[in-house]
Coordinates of C-alpha atoms in Angstrom, one line a residue:
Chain A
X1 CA -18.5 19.7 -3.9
X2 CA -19.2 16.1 -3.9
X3 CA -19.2 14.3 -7.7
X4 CA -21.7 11.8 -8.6
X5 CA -20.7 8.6 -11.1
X6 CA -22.5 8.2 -14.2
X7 CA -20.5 6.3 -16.7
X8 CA -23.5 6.7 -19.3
X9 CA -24.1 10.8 -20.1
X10 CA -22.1 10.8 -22.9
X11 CA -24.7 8.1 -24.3
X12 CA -27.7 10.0 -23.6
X13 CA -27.9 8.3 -19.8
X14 CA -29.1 11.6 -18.2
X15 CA -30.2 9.9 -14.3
X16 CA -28.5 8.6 -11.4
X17 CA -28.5 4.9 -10.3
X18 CA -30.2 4.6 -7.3
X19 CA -27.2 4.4 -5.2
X20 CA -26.2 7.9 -6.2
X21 CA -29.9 9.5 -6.5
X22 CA -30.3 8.6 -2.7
X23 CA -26.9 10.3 -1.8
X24 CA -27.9 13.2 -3.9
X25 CA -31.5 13.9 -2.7
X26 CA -31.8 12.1 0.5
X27 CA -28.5 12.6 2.5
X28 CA -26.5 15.8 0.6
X29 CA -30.7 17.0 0.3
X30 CA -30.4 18.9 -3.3
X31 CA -33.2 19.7 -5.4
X32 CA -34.7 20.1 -8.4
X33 CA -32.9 23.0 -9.9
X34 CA -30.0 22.7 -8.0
X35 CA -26.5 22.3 -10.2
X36 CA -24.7 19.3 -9.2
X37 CA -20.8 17.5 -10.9
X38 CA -21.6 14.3 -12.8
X39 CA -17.9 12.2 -13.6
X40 CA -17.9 9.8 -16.5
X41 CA -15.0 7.9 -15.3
X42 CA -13.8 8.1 -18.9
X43 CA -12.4 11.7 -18.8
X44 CA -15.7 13.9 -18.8
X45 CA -17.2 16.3 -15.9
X46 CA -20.5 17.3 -16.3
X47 CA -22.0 20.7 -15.0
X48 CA -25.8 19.3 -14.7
X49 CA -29.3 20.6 -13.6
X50 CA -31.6 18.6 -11.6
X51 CA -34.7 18.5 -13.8
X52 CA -36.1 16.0 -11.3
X53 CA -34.8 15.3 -7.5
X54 CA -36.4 11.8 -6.9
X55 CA -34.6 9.8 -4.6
X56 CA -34.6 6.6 -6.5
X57 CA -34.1 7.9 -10.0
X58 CA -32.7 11.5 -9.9
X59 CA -32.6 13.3 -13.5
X60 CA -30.6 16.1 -15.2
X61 CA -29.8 18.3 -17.9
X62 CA -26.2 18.7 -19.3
X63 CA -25.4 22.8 -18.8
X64 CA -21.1 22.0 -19.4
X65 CA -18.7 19.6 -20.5
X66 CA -15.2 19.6 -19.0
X67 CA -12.8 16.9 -20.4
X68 CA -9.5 15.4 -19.4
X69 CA -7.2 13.3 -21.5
X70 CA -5.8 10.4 -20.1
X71 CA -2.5 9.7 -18.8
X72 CA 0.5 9.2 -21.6
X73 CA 1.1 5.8 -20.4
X74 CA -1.3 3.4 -19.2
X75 CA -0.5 0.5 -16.5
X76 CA -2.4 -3.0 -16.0
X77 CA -1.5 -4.6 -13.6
X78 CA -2.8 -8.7 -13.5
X79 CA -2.1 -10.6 -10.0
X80 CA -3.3 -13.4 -8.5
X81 CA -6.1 -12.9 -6.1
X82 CA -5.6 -13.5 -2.1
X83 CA -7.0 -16.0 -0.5
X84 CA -8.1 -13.3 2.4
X85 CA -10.7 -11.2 0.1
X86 CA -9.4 -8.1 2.6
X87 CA -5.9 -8.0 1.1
X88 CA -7.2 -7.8 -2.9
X89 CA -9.8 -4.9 -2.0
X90 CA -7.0 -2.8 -0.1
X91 CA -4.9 -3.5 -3.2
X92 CA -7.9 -2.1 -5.4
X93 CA -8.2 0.6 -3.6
X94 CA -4.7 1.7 -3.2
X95 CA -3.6 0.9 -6.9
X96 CA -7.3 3.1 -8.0
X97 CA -5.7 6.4 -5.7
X98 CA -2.3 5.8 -7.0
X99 CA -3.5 5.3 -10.6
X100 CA -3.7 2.7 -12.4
X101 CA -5.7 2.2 -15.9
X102 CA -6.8 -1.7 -15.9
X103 CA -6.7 -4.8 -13.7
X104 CA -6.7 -8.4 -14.0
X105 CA -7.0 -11.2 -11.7
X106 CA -5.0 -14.3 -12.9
X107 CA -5.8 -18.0 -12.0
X108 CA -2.6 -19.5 -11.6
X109 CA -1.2 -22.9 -11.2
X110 CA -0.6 -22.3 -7.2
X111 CA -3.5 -19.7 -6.7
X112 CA -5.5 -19.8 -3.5
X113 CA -8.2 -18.2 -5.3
X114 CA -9.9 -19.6 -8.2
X115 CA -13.3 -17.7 -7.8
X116 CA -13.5 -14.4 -7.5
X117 CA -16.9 -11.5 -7.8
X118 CA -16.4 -8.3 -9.4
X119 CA -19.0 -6.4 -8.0
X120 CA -17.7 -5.3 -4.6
X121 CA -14.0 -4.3 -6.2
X122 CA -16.0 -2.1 -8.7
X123 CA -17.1 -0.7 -5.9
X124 CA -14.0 -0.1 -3.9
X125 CA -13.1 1.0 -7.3
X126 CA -15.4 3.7 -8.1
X127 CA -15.0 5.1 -3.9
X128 CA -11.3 5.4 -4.8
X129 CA -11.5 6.9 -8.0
X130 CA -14.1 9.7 -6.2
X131 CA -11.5 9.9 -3.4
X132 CA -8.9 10.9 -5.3
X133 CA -10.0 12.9 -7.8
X134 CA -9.4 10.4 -10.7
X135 CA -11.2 10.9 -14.1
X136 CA -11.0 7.4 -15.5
X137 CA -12.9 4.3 -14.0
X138 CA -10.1 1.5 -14.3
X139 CA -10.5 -1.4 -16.2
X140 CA -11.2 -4.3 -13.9
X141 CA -11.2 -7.5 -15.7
X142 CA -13.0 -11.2 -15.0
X143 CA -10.6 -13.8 -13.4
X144 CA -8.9 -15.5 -16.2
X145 CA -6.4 -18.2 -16.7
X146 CA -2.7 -17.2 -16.5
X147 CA -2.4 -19.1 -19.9
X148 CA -5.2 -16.7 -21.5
X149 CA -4.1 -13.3 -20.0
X150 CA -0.4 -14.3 -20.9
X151 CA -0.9 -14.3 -24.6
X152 CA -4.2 -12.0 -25.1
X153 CA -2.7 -8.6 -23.6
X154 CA -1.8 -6.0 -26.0
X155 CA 0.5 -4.0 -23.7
X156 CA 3.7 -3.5 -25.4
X157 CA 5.9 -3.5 -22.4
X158 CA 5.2 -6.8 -20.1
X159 CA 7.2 -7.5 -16.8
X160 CA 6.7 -10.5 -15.0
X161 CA 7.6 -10.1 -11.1
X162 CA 9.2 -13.1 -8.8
X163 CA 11.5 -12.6 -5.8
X164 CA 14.2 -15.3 -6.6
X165 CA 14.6 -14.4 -10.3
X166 CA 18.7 -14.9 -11.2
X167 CA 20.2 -10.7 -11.4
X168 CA 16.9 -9.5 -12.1
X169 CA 17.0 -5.9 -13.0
X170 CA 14.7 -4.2 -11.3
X171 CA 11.7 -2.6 -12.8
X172 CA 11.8 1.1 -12.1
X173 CA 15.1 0.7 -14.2
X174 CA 13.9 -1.4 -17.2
X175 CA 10.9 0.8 -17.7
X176 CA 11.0 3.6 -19.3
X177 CA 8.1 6.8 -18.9
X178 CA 5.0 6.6 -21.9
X179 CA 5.2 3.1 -22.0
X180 CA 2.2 0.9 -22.5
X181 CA 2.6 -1.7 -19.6
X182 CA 1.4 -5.0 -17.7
X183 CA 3.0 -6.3 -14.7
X184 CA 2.2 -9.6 -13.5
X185 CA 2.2 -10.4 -9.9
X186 CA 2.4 -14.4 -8.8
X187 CA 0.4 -15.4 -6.3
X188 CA 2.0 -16.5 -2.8
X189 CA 2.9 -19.3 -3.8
X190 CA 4.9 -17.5 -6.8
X191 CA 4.5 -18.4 -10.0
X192 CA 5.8 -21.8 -11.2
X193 CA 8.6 -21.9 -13.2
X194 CA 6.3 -22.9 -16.4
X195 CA 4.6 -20.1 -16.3
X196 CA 7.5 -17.8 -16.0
X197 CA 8.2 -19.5 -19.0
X198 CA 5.7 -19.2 -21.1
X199 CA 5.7 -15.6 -20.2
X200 CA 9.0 -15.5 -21.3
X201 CA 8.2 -16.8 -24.9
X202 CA 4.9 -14.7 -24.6
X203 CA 7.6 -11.8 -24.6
X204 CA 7.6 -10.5 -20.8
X205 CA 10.6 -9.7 -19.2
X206 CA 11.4 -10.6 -15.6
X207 CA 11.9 -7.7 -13.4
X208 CA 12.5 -7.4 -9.6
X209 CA 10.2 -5.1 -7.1
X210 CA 13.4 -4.6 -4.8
X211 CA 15.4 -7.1 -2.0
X212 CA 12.3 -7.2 0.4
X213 CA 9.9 -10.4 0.2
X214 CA 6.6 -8.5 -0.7
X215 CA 3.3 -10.5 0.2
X216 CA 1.2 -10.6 -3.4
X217 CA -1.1 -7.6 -2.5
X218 CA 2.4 -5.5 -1.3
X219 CA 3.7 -6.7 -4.4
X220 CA 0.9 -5.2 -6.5
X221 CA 0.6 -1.6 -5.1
X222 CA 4.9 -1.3 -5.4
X223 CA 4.9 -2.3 -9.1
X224 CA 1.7 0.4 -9.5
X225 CA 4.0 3.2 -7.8
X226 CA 7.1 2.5 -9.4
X227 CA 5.1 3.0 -13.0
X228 CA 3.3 5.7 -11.9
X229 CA 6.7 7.5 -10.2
X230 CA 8.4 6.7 -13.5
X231 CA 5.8 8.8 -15.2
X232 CA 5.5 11.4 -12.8
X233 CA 8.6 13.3 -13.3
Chain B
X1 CA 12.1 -22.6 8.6
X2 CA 10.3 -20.6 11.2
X3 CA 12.2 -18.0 12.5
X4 CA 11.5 -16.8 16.4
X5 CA 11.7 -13.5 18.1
X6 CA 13.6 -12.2 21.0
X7 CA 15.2 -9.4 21.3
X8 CA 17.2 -9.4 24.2
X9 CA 19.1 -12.8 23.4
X10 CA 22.3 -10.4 23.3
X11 CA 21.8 -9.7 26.5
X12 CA 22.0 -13.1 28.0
X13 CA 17.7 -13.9 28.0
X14 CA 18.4 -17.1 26.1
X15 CA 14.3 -18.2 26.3
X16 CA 11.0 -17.3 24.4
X17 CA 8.2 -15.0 25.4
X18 CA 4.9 -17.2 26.2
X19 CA 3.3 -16.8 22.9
X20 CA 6.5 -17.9 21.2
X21 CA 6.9 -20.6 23.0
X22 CA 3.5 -21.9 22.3
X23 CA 3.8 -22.0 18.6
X24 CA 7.8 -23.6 18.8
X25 CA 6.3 -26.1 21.1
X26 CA 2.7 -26.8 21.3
X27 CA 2.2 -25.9 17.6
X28 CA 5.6 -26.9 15.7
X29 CA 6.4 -29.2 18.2
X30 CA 9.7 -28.8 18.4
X31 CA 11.3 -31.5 21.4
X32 CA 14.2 -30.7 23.9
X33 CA 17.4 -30.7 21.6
X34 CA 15.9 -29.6 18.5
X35 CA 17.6 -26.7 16.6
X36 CA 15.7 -23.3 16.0
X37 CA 16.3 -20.2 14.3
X38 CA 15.6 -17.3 16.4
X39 CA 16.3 -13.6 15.6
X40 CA 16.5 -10.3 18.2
X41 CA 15.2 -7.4 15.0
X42 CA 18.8 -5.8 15.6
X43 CA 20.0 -7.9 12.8
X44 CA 21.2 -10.8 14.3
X45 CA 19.6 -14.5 13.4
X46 CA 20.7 -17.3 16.2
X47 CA 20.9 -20.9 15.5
X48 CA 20.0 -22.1 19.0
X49 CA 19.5 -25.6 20.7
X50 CA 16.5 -26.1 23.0
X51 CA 17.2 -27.4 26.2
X52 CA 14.1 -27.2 27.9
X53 CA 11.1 -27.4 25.2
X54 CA 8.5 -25.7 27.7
X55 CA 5.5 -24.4 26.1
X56 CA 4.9 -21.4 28.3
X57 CA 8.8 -20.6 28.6
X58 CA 11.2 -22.4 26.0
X59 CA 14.6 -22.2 27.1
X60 CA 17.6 -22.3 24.7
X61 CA 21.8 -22.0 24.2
X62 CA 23.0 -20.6 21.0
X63 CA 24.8 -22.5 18.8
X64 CA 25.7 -19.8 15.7
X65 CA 25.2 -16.1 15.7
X66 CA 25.3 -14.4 11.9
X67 CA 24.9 -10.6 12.0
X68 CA 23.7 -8.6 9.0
X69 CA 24.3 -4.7 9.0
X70 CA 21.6 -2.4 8.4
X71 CA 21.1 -0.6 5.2
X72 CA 23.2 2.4 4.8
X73 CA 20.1 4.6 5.3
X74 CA 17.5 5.5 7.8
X75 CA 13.8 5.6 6.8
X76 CA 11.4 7.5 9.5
X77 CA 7.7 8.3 8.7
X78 CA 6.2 10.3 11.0
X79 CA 2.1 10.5 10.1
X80 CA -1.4 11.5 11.7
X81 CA -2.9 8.1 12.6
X82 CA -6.2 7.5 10.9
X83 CA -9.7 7.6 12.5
X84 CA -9.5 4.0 11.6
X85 CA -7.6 1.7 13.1
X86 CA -7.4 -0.8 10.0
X87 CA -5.7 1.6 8.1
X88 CA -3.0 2.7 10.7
X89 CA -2.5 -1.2 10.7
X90 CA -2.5 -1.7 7.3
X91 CA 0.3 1.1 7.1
X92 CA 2.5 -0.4 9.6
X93 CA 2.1 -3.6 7.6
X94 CA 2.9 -2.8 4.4
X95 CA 5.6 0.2 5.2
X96 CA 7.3 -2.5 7.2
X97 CA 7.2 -5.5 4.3
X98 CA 8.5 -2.8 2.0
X99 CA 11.4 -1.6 4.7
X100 CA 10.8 1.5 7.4
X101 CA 13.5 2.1 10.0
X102 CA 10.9 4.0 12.1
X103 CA 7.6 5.3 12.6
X104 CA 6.2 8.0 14.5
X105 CA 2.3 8.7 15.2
X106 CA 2.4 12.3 15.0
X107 CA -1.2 14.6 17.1
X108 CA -1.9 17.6 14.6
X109 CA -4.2 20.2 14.8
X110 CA -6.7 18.3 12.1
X111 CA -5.9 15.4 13.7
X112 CA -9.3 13.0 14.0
X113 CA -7.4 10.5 16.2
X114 CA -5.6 11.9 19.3
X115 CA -5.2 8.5 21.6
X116 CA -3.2 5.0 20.0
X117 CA -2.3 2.1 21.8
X118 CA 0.9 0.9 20.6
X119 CA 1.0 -2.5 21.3
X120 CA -1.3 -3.9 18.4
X121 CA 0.8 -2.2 15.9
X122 CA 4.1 -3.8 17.2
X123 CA 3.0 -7.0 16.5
X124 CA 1.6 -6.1 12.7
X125 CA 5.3 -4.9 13.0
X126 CA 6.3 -7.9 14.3
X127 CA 4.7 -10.2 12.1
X128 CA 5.4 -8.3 8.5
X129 CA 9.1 -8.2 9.4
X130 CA 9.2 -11.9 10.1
X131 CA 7.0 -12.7 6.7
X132 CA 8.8 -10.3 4.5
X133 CA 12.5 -11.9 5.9
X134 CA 14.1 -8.7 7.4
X135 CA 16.2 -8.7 10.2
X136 CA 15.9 -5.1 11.7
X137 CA 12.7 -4.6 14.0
X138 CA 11.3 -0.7 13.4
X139 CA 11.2 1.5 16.1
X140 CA 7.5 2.8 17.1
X141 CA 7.3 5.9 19.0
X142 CA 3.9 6.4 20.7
X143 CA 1.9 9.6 19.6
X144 CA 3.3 12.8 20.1
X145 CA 2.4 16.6 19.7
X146 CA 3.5 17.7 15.6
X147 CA 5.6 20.6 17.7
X148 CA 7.6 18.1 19.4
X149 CA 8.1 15.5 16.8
X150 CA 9.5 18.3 14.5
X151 CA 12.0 20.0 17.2
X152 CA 12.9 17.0 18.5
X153 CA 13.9 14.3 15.4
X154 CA 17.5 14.0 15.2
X155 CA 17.3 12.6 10.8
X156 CA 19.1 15.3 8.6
X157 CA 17.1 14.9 5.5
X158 CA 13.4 16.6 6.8
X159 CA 10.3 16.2 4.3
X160 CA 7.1 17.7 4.7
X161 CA 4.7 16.4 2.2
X162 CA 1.8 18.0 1.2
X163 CA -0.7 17.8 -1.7
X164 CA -1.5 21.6 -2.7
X165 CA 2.3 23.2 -2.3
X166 CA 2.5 25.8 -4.9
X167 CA 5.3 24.4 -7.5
X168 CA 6.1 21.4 -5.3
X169 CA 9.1 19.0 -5.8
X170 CA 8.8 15.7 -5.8
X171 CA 10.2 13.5 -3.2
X172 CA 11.8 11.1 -5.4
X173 CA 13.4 14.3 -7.2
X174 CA 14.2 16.2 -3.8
X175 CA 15.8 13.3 -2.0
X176 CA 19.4 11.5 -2.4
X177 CA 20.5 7.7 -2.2
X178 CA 22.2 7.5 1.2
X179 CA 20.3 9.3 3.5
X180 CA 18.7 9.6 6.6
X181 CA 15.1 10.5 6.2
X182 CA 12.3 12.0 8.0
X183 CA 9.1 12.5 6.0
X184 CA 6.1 13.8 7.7
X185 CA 2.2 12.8 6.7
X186 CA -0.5 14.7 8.0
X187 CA -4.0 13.5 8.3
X188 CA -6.9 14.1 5.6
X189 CA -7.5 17.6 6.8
X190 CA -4.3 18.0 6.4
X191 CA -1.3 20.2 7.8
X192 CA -2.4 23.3 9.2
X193 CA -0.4 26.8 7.3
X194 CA 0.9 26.9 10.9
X195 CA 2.5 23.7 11.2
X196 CA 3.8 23.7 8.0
X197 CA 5.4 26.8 8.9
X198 CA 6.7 25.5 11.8
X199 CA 7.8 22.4 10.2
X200 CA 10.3 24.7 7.2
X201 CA 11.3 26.7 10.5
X202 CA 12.9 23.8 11.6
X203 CA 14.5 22.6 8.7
X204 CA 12.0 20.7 6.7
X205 CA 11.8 20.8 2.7
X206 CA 8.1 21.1 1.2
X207 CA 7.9 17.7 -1.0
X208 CA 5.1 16.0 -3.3
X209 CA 4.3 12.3 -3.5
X210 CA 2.7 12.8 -6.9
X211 CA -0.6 14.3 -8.4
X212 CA -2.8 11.7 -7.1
X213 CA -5.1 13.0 -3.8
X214 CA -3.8 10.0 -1.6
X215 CA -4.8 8.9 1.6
X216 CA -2.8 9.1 4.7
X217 CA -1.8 5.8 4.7
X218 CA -1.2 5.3 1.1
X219 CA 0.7 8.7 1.0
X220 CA 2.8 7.2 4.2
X221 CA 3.6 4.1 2.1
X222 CA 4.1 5.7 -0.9
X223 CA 6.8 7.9 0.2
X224 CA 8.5 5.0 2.5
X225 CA 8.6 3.1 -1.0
X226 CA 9.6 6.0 -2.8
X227 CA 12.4 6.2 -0.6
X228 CA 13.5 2.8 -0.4
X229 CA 13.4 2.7 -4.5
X230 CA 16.1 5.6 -4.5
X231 CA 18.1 3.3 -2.3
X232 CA 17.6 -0.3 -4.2
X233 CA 19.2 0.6 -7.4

C-alpha cells in the first residue's frame, strides 16, 4: 500500500500537498471514502479517510494513530557539498535508506561548493524515506560555515574524518552504540589543517573511514553505515 | 602523479592503449624521456621511461617495479543489475573506492534487467581504482543465470542476503576477518523461495544487512563495506 507524506496531521493539517493529492487521486485513482496511510516523518502513521478526493487538495479524517519511537542513537552527518550536484543527491539518498537523523552541508576553506538549494535534496529525501520504510524525515540543514557548524552542534560524540590523519583509530572502533553523533566529512580537497584544528579544540576527535581513499560523497555514506552497523547489533 | 594503466606490462607490452596515451601525451604532455608511473591492477606500480612519447601509442622501458600483495581476503558480490544503468554504475563505483575483489551480474527470476554490456562498467572500475589509489583491478564477470553463479563460485564463505528472513543474522555478526566471501544481492523483487532454496542447497548462509529496506545497489555496497570493516580493524 503506497504511504502518502504529511508532516503536518499531528497539527491539525488534515490534506495533501498537491504533489501527493495528484498521486493519490489521479494516478493510484482512490476516492472519497477510500482509507488510505498518511506518514508524518516524525514517527506517526495515520489510518485516514478521504472525506474529499480532489486532485489538487485531497482531504481526510484521522480513523488510527500508529507511532514509532526513534532510533536510541541519532547520527548527523555534515560534509562538504560536491561540486557535481549528482554525487551529494546519491549521498542523500543513500544515507536517507541507510538511516541517518540530520544533515549538514559545510562551507569549507577548499569547498567546491559554496551555494547549495535545499529543495530538490528534500526531495530525494522524502523518496528515500518512502522507499525504505523510514518513519522520521531527516534533518537536512542550510549550508553553513565550517566555523559555525563546528561550535553550534550539540552532538555529544564528534568525529572529524581525513585520510592522512597520524594512527588514526578508526571510527567503527572509537564509537560506541547509543551515542549521540556528528561526523564531519572534508571536502575533496580535505579539510585544512586549521580546521581540523579548531575541531580539535571544539572537542572532535579524528577518526579514520578505513585504508581506501574515499571520494567525499563515498566518504559520507561509509561513516553513515559504520554508525548505523554499530547500532544494529 | 598520474598513474597509467596496462595490464599486460608483465607480459612484455611495455606501451599504452590509445586513450592512455592521449592523456600522457596530448593532455599531460609528457616528452620522450620523461618518467611515468604506470600500474597493471595486479598490484604492481612501474616507474617507466618513455622512449617514444606517441600520442595514439606511447612506448615505454621500465625502470622500477614495486609489487604490493593483495589483502588477505577476497570480496565477491554477486547482484541483479538494476533496471537503471546509473545505479549499476554507481555500484561498481563506489563498491570499488571502498575495495571489491570481484563482481558478478547475476539474471534471477525477478530480474528487471536481463542484458549488460560490460565494458562501461570496467572503466567506472577502472577509474574508481585509480582515484581511490588501489592497486588490484576487480574482476567483472558478465551476467550469468542465479543457478550457475551459485553452483559454479569457487569463495568458501557463501551469503545470501535477504530483507524478510525469519530471525536473520546479520552479516557483520555471521562473517569472520580472513575470509573469502561471496555475498549474493537480488533485485527489488527480490530472491525467489526457489532460488533461495537453491542458493542454502549449495552452501549459502541466509544473512541480513540491517533493518533498513535497501536498494539493490545500496544493499550491494553495504555489505562489500560491511565486509571490508570486519577486515580493517
Amino acid at each position: 500500500m503506497s504511504l502518502f507524506y504529511q508532516p503536518e496531521v499531528s497539527n491539525g493539517v488534515l490534506f495533501l500537498d498537491e504533489e501527493e493529492s495528484r498521486h493519490c487521486i489521479k494516478v493510484l485513482r482512490y476516492k472519497t471514502g477510500d482509507t488510505i496511510q498518511v506518514q508524518d516523518g516524525r514517527g506517526n502513521i495515520f489510518s485516514v479517510r478521504l472525506t474529499s478526493a480532489h486532485q489538487k487538495k485531497c482531504e481526510f479524517e484521522v480513523i488510527d494513530t500508529e507511532f514509532q519511537q526513534p532510533p536510541p542513537y541519532y547520527i548527523h552527518v555534515g560534509i562538504a557539498p560536491t561540486k557535481n550536484l549528482d554525487r551529494i543527491e546519491w549521498f542523500v539518498e543513500k544515507t536517507v535508506e541507510i538511516g541517518v537523523q540530520e544533515i549538514s552541508f559545510i562551507s569549507c576553506k577548499n569547498s567546491e561548493r559554496k551555494v547549495l538549494k535545499l529543495d530538490r535534496l528534500e526531495r530525494k529525501a522524502l523518496s528515500a524515506m518512502k522507499q525504505s520504510q523510514h518513519r522520521y524525515m531527516p534533518k537536512l540543514n542550510e549550508l553553513r560555515s565550517f566555523n559555525e557548524l563546528t561550535t553550534k552542534i550539540t552532538e555529544t560524540d564528534k568525529y572529524i574524518a581525513h585520510v592522512d590523519f597520524d594512527n588514526p583509530v578508526g571510527l567503527a572502533r572509537s564509537a560506541k552504540a547509543g551515542g549521540k553523533y556528528c561526523v564531519l566529512i572534508g571536502p575533496e580537497g580535505d579539510f585544512t589543517s586549521e580546521e581540523v584544528e579548531y575541531a580539535l579544540q571544539n572537542g572532535f576527535k579524528k577518526v579514520s573511514l578505513g585504508s581506501s581513499r574515499l571520494r567525499t560523497e563515498t566518504a559520507g555514506i561509509v561513516a553513515c553505515h559504520t554508525l548505523n552497523l554499530i547500532n544494529d547489533a
